[in-house]
mmCIF file of C-alpha atoms in Angstrom:
data_model
loop_
_atom_site.group_PDB
_atom_site.id
_atom_site.type_symbol
_atom_site.label_atom_id
_atom_site.label_comp_id
_atom_site.label_asym_id
_atom_site.label_seq_id
_atom_site.Cartn_x
_atom_site.Cartn_y
_atom_site.Cartn_z
ATOM 1 C CA MET W 1 -16.444 -14.725 4.225
ATOM 2 C CA ALA W 2 -15.843 -15.177 0.545
ATOM 3 C CA GLY W 3 -14.337 -18.118 -1.341
ATOM 4 C CA LYS W 4 -13.442 -18.307 -4.991
ATOM 5 C CA ALA W 5 -12.277 -21.125 -7.049
ATOM 6 C CA GLY W 6 -10.821 -20.678 -10.443
ATOM 7 C CA ASN W 7 -8.482 -21.358 -13.280
ATOM 8 C CA SER W 8 -4.771 -21.638 -12.279
ATOM 9 C CA GLU W 9 -3.714 -20.373 -15.678
ATOM 10 C CA PRO W 10 -2.254 -16.864 -15.998
ATOM 11 C CA GLU W 11 -4.511 -14.186 -17.594
ATOM 12 C CA THR W 12 -3.630 -11.161 -19.589
ATOM 13 C CA THR W 13 -4.725 -7.647 -18.685
ATOM 14 C CA ASP W 14 -5.305 -4.510 -20.644
ATOM 15 C CA SER W 15 -2.067 -2.988 -19.252
ATOM 16 C CA LEU W 16 -0.082 -5.953 -20.453
ATOM 17 C CA ARG W 17 -1.704 -5.936 -23.895
ATOM 18 C CA ALA W 18 -1.088 -2.168 -24.260
ATOM 19 C CA PHE W 19 2.623 -2.672 -23.206
ATOM 20 C CA GLY W 20 3.016 -5.485 -25.742
ATOM 21 C CA ALA W 21 1.439 -3.553 -28.574
ATOM 22 C CA VAL W 22 3.903 -0.617 -27.894
ATOM 23 C CA VAL W 23 6.886 -3.111 -27.791
ATOM 24 C CA LYS W 24 5.756 -4.390 -31.144
ATOM 25 C CA ALA W 25 5.307 -0.964 -32.585
ATOM 26 C CA PHE W 26 8.848 0.208 -31.567
ATOM 27 C CA ARG W 27 10.292 -3.030 -32.845
ATOM 28 C CA GLY W 28 8.682 -2.434 -36.177
ATOM 29 C CA ARG W 29 10.087 1.099 -36.089
ATOM 30 C CA ALA W 30 13.582 -0.267 -35.604
ATOM 31 C CA THR W 31 12.952 -2.829 -38.414
ATOM 32 C CA LEU W 32 13.705 -5.770 -36.120
ATOM 33 C CA THR W 33 12.029 -9.157 -36.174
ATOM 34 C CA GLN W 34 11.083 -10.799 -32.893
ATOM 35 C CA GLU W 35 14.240 -12.923 -33.163
ATOM 36 C CA GLY W 36 16.340 -9.929 -33.850
ATOM 37 C CA LEU W 37 15.101 -8.094 -30.771
ATOM 38 C CA ALA W 38 15.454 -11.283 -28.703
ATOM 39 C CA ARG W 39 19.122 -11.504 -29.651
ATOM 40 C CA ARG W 40 19.726 -7.890 -28.716
ATOM 41 C CA VAL W 41 17.966 -8.076 -25.340
ATOM 42 C CA GLY W 42 19.233 -11.463 -24.387
ATOM 43 C CA PHE W 43 15.881 -13.190 -24.134
ATOM 44 C CA SER W 44 14.271 -15.908 -26.227
ATOM 45 C CA ALA W 45 12.082 -15.189 -29.287
ATOM 46 C CA GLY W 46 9.281 -16.964 -27.371
ATOM 47 C CA THR W 47 9.666 -14.521 -24.494
ATOM 48 C CA VAL W 48 9.444 -11.612 -26.831
ATOM 49 C CA ALA W 49 6.388 -13.081 -28.535
ATOM 50 C CA SER W 50 4.694 -13.718 -25.217
ATOM 51 C CA ILE W 51 5.372 -10.025 -24.027
ATOM 52 C CA GLU W 52 4.063 -8.573 -27.338
ATOM 53 C CA GLN W 53 0.913 -10.605 -27.081
ATOM 54 C CA GLY W 54 0.324 -9.417 -23.460
ATOM 55 C CA ARG W 55 0.639 -12.988 -22.000
ATOM 56 C CA ARG W 56 3.670 -12.313 -19.899
ATOM 57 C CA LEU W 57 4.740 -9.796 -17.271
ATOM 58 C CA PRO W 58 8.081 -8.403 -18.831
ATOM 59 C CA PRO W 59 11.103 -8.951 -16.539
ATOM 60 C CA PRO W 60 12.888 -5.775 -15.355
ATOM 61 C CA ASP W 61 15.958 -6.600 -17.403
ATOM 62 C CA PHE W 62 13.907 -6.971 -20.525
ATOM 63 C CA ILE W 63 12.270 -3.456 -20.055
ATOM 64 C CA GLU W 64 15.610 -1.705 -19.462
ATOM 65 C CA ARG W 65 17.280 -3.549 -22.416
ATOM 66 C CA ALA W 66 14.405 -2.944 -24.846
ATOM 67 C CA GLU W 67 14.277 0.613 -23.762
ATOM 68 C CA ARG W 68 17.816 1.084 -24.960
ATOM 69 C CA VAL W 69 17.721 -1.172 -28.008
ATOM 70 C CA LEU W 70 14.488 0.375 -29.255
ATOM 71 C CA ASP W 71 15.258 3.938 -28.271
ATOM 72 C CA SER W 72 11.780 4.241 -27.085
ATOM 73 C CA PHE W 73 11.989 7.817 -25.383
ATOM 74 C CA GLY W 74 11.329 6.377 -21.922
ATOM 75 C CA VAL W 75 7.879 5.162 -22.993
ATOM 76 C CA LEU W 76 8.449 1.568 -22.042
ATOM 77 C CA ARG W 77 9.917 2.272 -18.799
ATOM 78 C CA ALA W 78 6.945 4.594 -17.972
ATOM 79 C CA MET W 79 4.434 2.129 -19.026
ATOM 80 C CA ALA W 80 6.050 -0.713 -16.991
ATOM 81 C CA THR W 81 5.174 1.226 -13.763
ATOM 82 C CA GLN W 82 1.553 0.686 -14.622
ATOM 83 C CA LEU W 83 1.624 -3.068 -15.369
ATOM 84 C CA ALA W 84 -0.854 -5.169 -13.447
ATOM 85 C CA ARG W 85 0.705 -8.032 -11.425
ATOM 86 C CA GLN W 86 -2.086 -10.510 -12.265
ATOM 87 C CA PRO W 87 -0.546 -12.908 -14.804
ATOM 88 C CA GLY W 88 1.141 -15.900 -13.290
ATOM 89 C CA LEU W 89 -1.024 -15.720 -10.252
ATOM 90 C CA ALA W 90 -3.852 -18.202 -9.758
ATOM 91 C CA ALA W 91 -7.233 -16.712 -10.206
ATOM 92 C CA TRP W 92 -8.332 -17.323 -6.691
ATOM 93 C CA PHE W 93 -5.189 -15.787 -5.258
ATOM 94 C CA ARG W 94 -5.331 -12.354 -6.999
ATOM 95 C CA GLN W 95 -7.767 -10.679 -4.551
ATOM 96 C CA TRP W 96 -5.436 -11.707 -1.614
ATOM 97 C CA ALA W 97 -2.402 -10.461 -3.756
ATOM 98 C CA ARG W 98 -4.077 -7.026 -4.075
ATOM 99 C CA LEU W 99 -4.611 -6.820 -0.411
ATOM 100 C CA GLU W 100 -1.028 -7.954 0.159
ATOM 101 C CA GLU W 101 0.346 -4.893 -1.636
ATOM 102 C CA GLN W 102 -1.371 -2.575 0.833
ATOM 103 C CA ALA W 103 -0.899 -4.510 4.006
ATOM 104 C CA ILE W 104 0.629 -2.978 7.207
ATOM 105 C CA SER W 105 0.934 -6.471 8.894
ATOM 106 C CA LEU W 106 1.211 -9.925 7.093
ATOM 107 C CA TYR W 107 1.443 -13.148 8.891
ATOM 108 C CA THR W 108 2.085 -16.445 7.235
ATOM 109 C CA TYR W 109 2.212 -20.047 8.580
ATOM 110 C CA GLU W 110 3.172 -22.649 6.068
ATOM 111 C CA CYS W 111 3.658 -26.426 6.419
ATOM 112 C CA ARG W 112 3.915 -27.452 2.795
ATOM 113 C CA LEU W 113 6.656 -25.375 1.126
ATOM 114 C CA VAL W 114 8.632 -22.311 1.562
ATOM 115 C CA PRO W 115 6.245 -19.283 1.442
ATOM 116 C CA GLY W 116 6.400 -17.452 -2.013
ATOM 117 C CA LEU W 117 7.754 -14.274 -0.564
ATOM 118 C CA LEU W 118 10.897 -16.121 0.607
ATOM 119 C CA GLN W 119 11.552 -18.350 -2.383
ATOM 120 C CA THR W 120 14.576 -18.255 -4.694
ATOM 121 C CA GLU W 121 14.105 -18.451 -8.403
ATOM 122 C CA ALA W 122 15.561 -22.024 -8.546
ATOM 123 C CA TYR W 123 13.329 -23.113 -5.710
ATOM 124 C CA ALA W 124 10.227 -21.573 -7.444
ATOM 125 C CA ARG W 125 11.154 -23.043 -10.706
ATOM 126 C CA ALA W 126 11.592 -26.601 -9.256
ATOM 127 C CA LEU W 127 8.024 -26.272 -7.893
ATOM 128 C CA PHE W 128 6.434 -25.055 -11.107
ATOM 129 C CA GLU W 129 8.384 -27.404 -13.341
ATOM 130 C CA HIS W 130 6.930 -30.473 -11.376
ATOM 131 C CA ARG W 131 3.425 -29.114 -11.181
ATOM 132 C CA ILE W 132 0.583 -31.476 -12.410
ATOM 133 C CA PRO W 133 -0.753 -31.096 -14.956
ATOM 134 C CA LEU W 134 2.613 -29.932 -16.506
ATOM 135 C CA LEU W 135 3.091 -26.458 -17.523
ATOM 136 C CA THR W 136 4.743 -25.363 -20.801
ATOM 137 C CA ASP W 137 8.141 -23.647 -20.652
ATOM 138 C CA GLU W 138 6.502 -20.375 -21.326
ATOM 139 C CA GLU W 139 3.828 -20.837 -18.624
ATOM 140 C CA THR W 140 6.629 -21.830 -16.124
ATOM 141 C CA GLU W 141 8.443 -18.566 -16.933
ATOM 142 C CA THR W 142 5.263 -16.542 -16.422
ATOM 143 C CA GLN W 143 4.680 -18.197 -13.031
ATOM 144 C CA VAL W 144 8.236 -17.849 -11.775
ATOM 145 C CA THR W 145 8.352 -14.251 -12.857
ATOM 146 C CA ALA W 146 5.175 -13.279 -11.110
ATOM 147 C CA ARG W 147 6.303 -15.073 -7.996
ATOM 148 C CA LEU W 148 9.717 -13.091 -7.838
ATOM 149 C CA ASP W 149 7.802 -9.895 -8.658
ATOM 150 C CA ARG W 150 5.767 -10.317 -5.419
ATOM 151 C CA GLN W 151 8.883 -10.400 -3.406
ATOM 152 C CA LYS W 152 9.442 -6.758 -3.956
ATOM 153 C CA LEU W 153 6.960 -6.312 -1.084
ATOM 154 C CA LEU W 154 9.528 -7.198 1.437
ATOM 155 C CA ARG W 155 11.764 -4.233 0.421
ATOM 156 C CA ASP W 156 9.273 -1.832 -1.062
ATOM 157 C CA ARG W 157 7.305 -1.734 2.163
ATOM 158 C CA PRO W 158 9.881 -1.520 4.931
ATOM 159 C CA ASN W 159 7.099 -0.317 7.454
ATOM 160 C CA THR W 160 5.059 -3.464 6.933
ATOM 161 C CA ALA W 161 5.567 -6.203 9.546
ATOM 162 C CA PHE W 162 6.098 -9.552 7.943
ATOM 163 C CA SER W 163 5.875 -12.656 10.123
ATOM 164 C CA PHE W 164 6.737 -16.220 8.797
ATOM 165 C CA ILE W 165 6.358 -19.393 10.619
ATOM 166 C CA VAL W 166 7.601 -22.375 8.509
ATOM 167 C CA ASP W 167 7.643 -26.047 9.482
ATOM 168 C CA GLU W 168 11.219 -27.506 9.829
ATOM 169 C CA HIS W 169 10.356 -30.380 7.481
ATOM 170 C CA VAL W 170 9.841 -28.056 4.725
ATOM 171 C CA PHE W 171 13.521 -27.164 4.631
ATOM 172 C CA LEU W 172 14.499 -30.721 5.113
ATOM 173 C CA ARG W 173 12.826 -31.937 2.050
ATOM 174 C CA ARG W 174 15.514 -30.469 -0.110
ATOM 175 C CA THR W 175 13.105 -29.496 -2.904
ATOM 176 C CA GLY W 176 15.178 -29.208 -6.153
ATOM 177 C CA GLY W 177 18.172 -30.901 -4.693
ATOM 178 C CA ALA W 178 21.122 -29.910 -2.324
ATOM 179 C CA ASP W 179 22.383 -26.973 -4.505
ATOM 180 C CA VAL W 180 18.841 -25.423 -4.631
ATOM 181 C CA THR W 181 18.328 -25.987 -0.927
ATOM 182 C CA ARG W 182 21.682 -24.461 -0.164
ATOM 183 C CA GLU W 183 20.877 -21.371 -2.150
ATOM 184 C CA LEU W 184 17.460 -21.249 -0.534
ATOM 185 C CA LEU W 185 18.852 -21.367 2.992
ATOM 186 C CA ASP W 186 21.309 -18.679 2.113
ATOM 187 C CA HIS W 187 18.449 -16.422 0.805
ATOM 188 C CA VAL W 188 16.238 -17.109 3.680
ATOM 189 C CA LEU W 189 18.846 -16.411 6.270
ATOM 190 C CA GLU W 190 20.048 -13.184 4.591
ATOM 191 C CA THR W 191 16.425 -11.935 4.245
ATOM 192 C CA ALA W 192 15.714 -12.677 7.878
ATOM 193 C CA GLN W 193 19.008 -11.117 9.159
ATOM 194 C CA CYS W 194 19.028 -7.953 6.909
ATOM 195 C CA LEU W 195 15.452 -6.868 6.773
ATOM 196 C CA ARG W 196 14.227 -5.559 10.059
ATOM 197 C CA ASN W 197 10.586 -5.894 8.958
ATOM 198 C CA VAL W 198 10.883 -9.607 8.531
ATOM 199 C CA GLU W 199 10.572 -12.146 11.339
ATOM 200 C CA LEU W 200 11.105 -15.842 10.775
ATOM 201 C CA GLN W 201 10.258 -18.648 13.038
ATOM 202 C CA VAL W 202 10.750 -22.441 12.448
ATOM 203 C CA MET W 203 8.244 -24.806 13.906
ATOM 204 C CA PRO W 204 10.567 -27.744 15.070
ATOM 205 C CA LEU W 205 9.857 -31.279 14.337
ATOM 206 C CA ALA W 206 10.110 -31.977 18.013
ATOM 207 C CA ARG W 207 6.807 -30.154 18.486
ATOM 208 C CA GLY W 208 4.641 -33.240 17.764
ATOM 209 C CA VAL W 209 1.334 -31.214 18.037
ATOM 210 C CA HIS W 210 0.805 -27.556 17.472
ATOM 211 C CA ALA W 211 -1.857 -24.862 16.612
ATOM 212 C CA GLY W 212 -1.316 -25.201 12.897
ATOM 213 C CA MET W 213 -2.510 -28.842 12.437
ATOM 214 C CA ASN W 214 -5.457 -27.651 10.367
ATOM 215 C CA GLY W 215 -3.117 -26.520 7.711
ATOM 216 C CA PRO W 216 -1.442 -23.212 6.309
ATOM 217 C CA LEU W 217 -3.041 -19.861 7.141
ATOM 218 C CA ARG W 218 -2.416 -16.215 6.354
ATOM 219 C CA LEU W 219 -3.527 -13.103 8.081
ATOM 220 C CA LEU W 220 -3.021 -9.362 7.021
ATOM 221 C CA GLU W 221 -4.040 -5.984 8.367
ATOM 222 C CA THR W 222 -5.027 -3.225 5.914
ATOM 223 C CA PRO W 223 -4.055 0.545 6.528
ATOM 224 C CA SER W 224 -7.628 1.033 7.806
ATOM 225 C CA ASN W 225 -6.806 -1.666 10.459
ATOM 226 C CA ARG W 226 -9.158 -4.146 8.940
ATOM 227 C CA TRP W 227 -7.973 -7.911 9.147
ATOM 228 C CA TYR W 228 -8.392 -10.508 6.394
ATOM 229 C CA GLY W 229 -7.478 -14.223 6.383
ATOM 230 C CA TYR W 230 -6.672 -16.593 3.527
ATOM 231 C CA CYS W 231 -6.580 -20.303 3.379
ATOM 232 C CA GLU W 232 -5.588 -22.217 0.154
ATOM 233 C CA GLY W 233 -6.326 -25.749 -0.941
ATOM 234 C CA GLN W 234 -5.506 -27.840 -3.955
ATOM 235 C CA GLU W 235 -7.453 -25.895 -6.606
ATOM 236 C CA SER W 236 -9.180 -23.115 -4.712
ATOM 237 C CA GLY W 237 -8.612 -20.395 -2.060
ATOM 238 C CA LEU W 238 -10.768 -18.888 0.595
ATOM 239 C CA LEU W 239 -10.629 -15.061 1.470
ATOM 240 C CA ILE W 240 -11.947 -14.612 4.932
ATOM 241 C CA SER W 241 -13.403 -11.524 6.400
ATOM 242 C CA ASP W 242 -15.771 -12.726 9.036
ATOM 243 C CA ALA W 243 -14.680 -11.273 12.355
ATOM 244 C CA LYS W 244 -15.437 -14.508 14.437
ATOM 245 C CA THR W 245 -13.311 -16.655 12.092
ATOM 246 C CA ILE W 246 -10.501 -13.964 11.977
ATOM 247 C CA SER W 247 -10.459 -14.018 15.745
ATOM 248 C CA THR W 248 -9.982 -17.791 15.695
ATOM 249 C CA LEU W 249 -7.101 -17.488 13.130
ATOM 250 C CA HIS W 250 -5.435 -14.890 15.365
ATOM 251 C CA MET W 251 -5.578 -17.155 18.384
ATOM 252 C CA ARG W 252 -4.124 -20.006 16.418
ATOM 253 C CA TYR W 253 -1.230 -17.755 14.948
ATOM 254 C CA ALA W 254 -0.531 -16.337 18.407
ATOM 255 C CA LYS W 255 -0.156 -19.938 19.740
ATOM 256 C CA LEU W 256 1.942 -20.994 16.819
ATOM 257 C CA ARG W 257 4.422 -18.124 17.579
ATOM 258 C CA SER W 258 4.725 -19.358 21.223
ATOM 259 C CA GLN W 259 5.185 -22.920 20.044
ATOM 260 C CA ALA W 260 7.784 -22.302 17.307
ATOM 261 C CA LEU W 261 11.444 -21.549 17.906
ATOM 262 C CA THR W 262 12.457 -18.049 18.659
ATOM 263 C CA PRO W 263 13.666 -15.980 15.818
ATOM 264 C CA GLU W 264 17.299 -16.344 17.056
ATOM 265 C CA ASP W 265 17.091 -20.055 17.549
ATOM 266 C CA SER W 266 15.346 -20.450 14.219
ATOM 267 C CA LEU W 267 18.217 -18.759 12.390
ATOM 268 C CA SER W 268 20.637 -20.966 14.368
ATOM 269 C CA LEU W 269 18.849 -24.083 13.189
ATOM 270 C CA LEU W 270 18.759 -22.988 9.657
ATOM 271 C CA THR W 271 22.498 -22.140 9.757
ATOM 272 C CA GLN W 272 23.117 -25.638 11.072
ATOM 273 C CA MET W 273 21.113 -27.101 8.198
ATOM 274 C CA ARG W 274 23.050 -25.026 5.666
ATOM 275 C CA GLY W 275 26.361 -26.327 7.205
ATOM 276 C CA ALA W 276 25.192 -29.934 6.883
ATOM 277 C CA LEU W 277 24.626 -29.625 3.018
#
């Protein structure tokens, strides 16, 4: 069992610094200022500066637009495939995030908020904009970009089985307001209905006591059929590899599956919530 607490601030990586340096070099070749490039690619000058300094993961739209505007011979597009997905992820979460990218099974129980892999941009932004201590606008953009980037896993890994169990009250909280919640429910319903590798179950409020009372939990299986668990607190995370503890978490998750609504009933409940907004 290994646990690691760390700084929640995003960190740069060598690949991001290299990408930023190349963007800057091509921008200089095109005799554009950061403001000039920003106008042409439809992003703020602050975003361009952050990317050039290697402090932000460039959004896909930025990469494609910069490729055309700077006439970079495909270099930016090629380099983008090698960018690390570390910035925007809390330090203690990065080891789990790397395991996620290789997992063949991923189980998530959440009772605090909608799991990151199912969030919309507006929902994620509402969470980050109200984080304490407050984040700068730039830090918020970095965090949101990283969260949305992780969601590629659902479609990039169609053979991975994703199971989500989420408490009903998480959706009833209406984080971000009615419009954000409406969009969130639409997104969650579409994801669960359209992706065959995604199973969603709702833990109903009527279930007064259940196997997840100790808090959120995650489990994943690697291609070598090894299982890991992950539990997260306020400012730390715990990566679990101990076989006995993993066995306990499996028992709890299996019980949670039996106590939650069926996938069909869960979608019906979310559809009713959506209609009530």
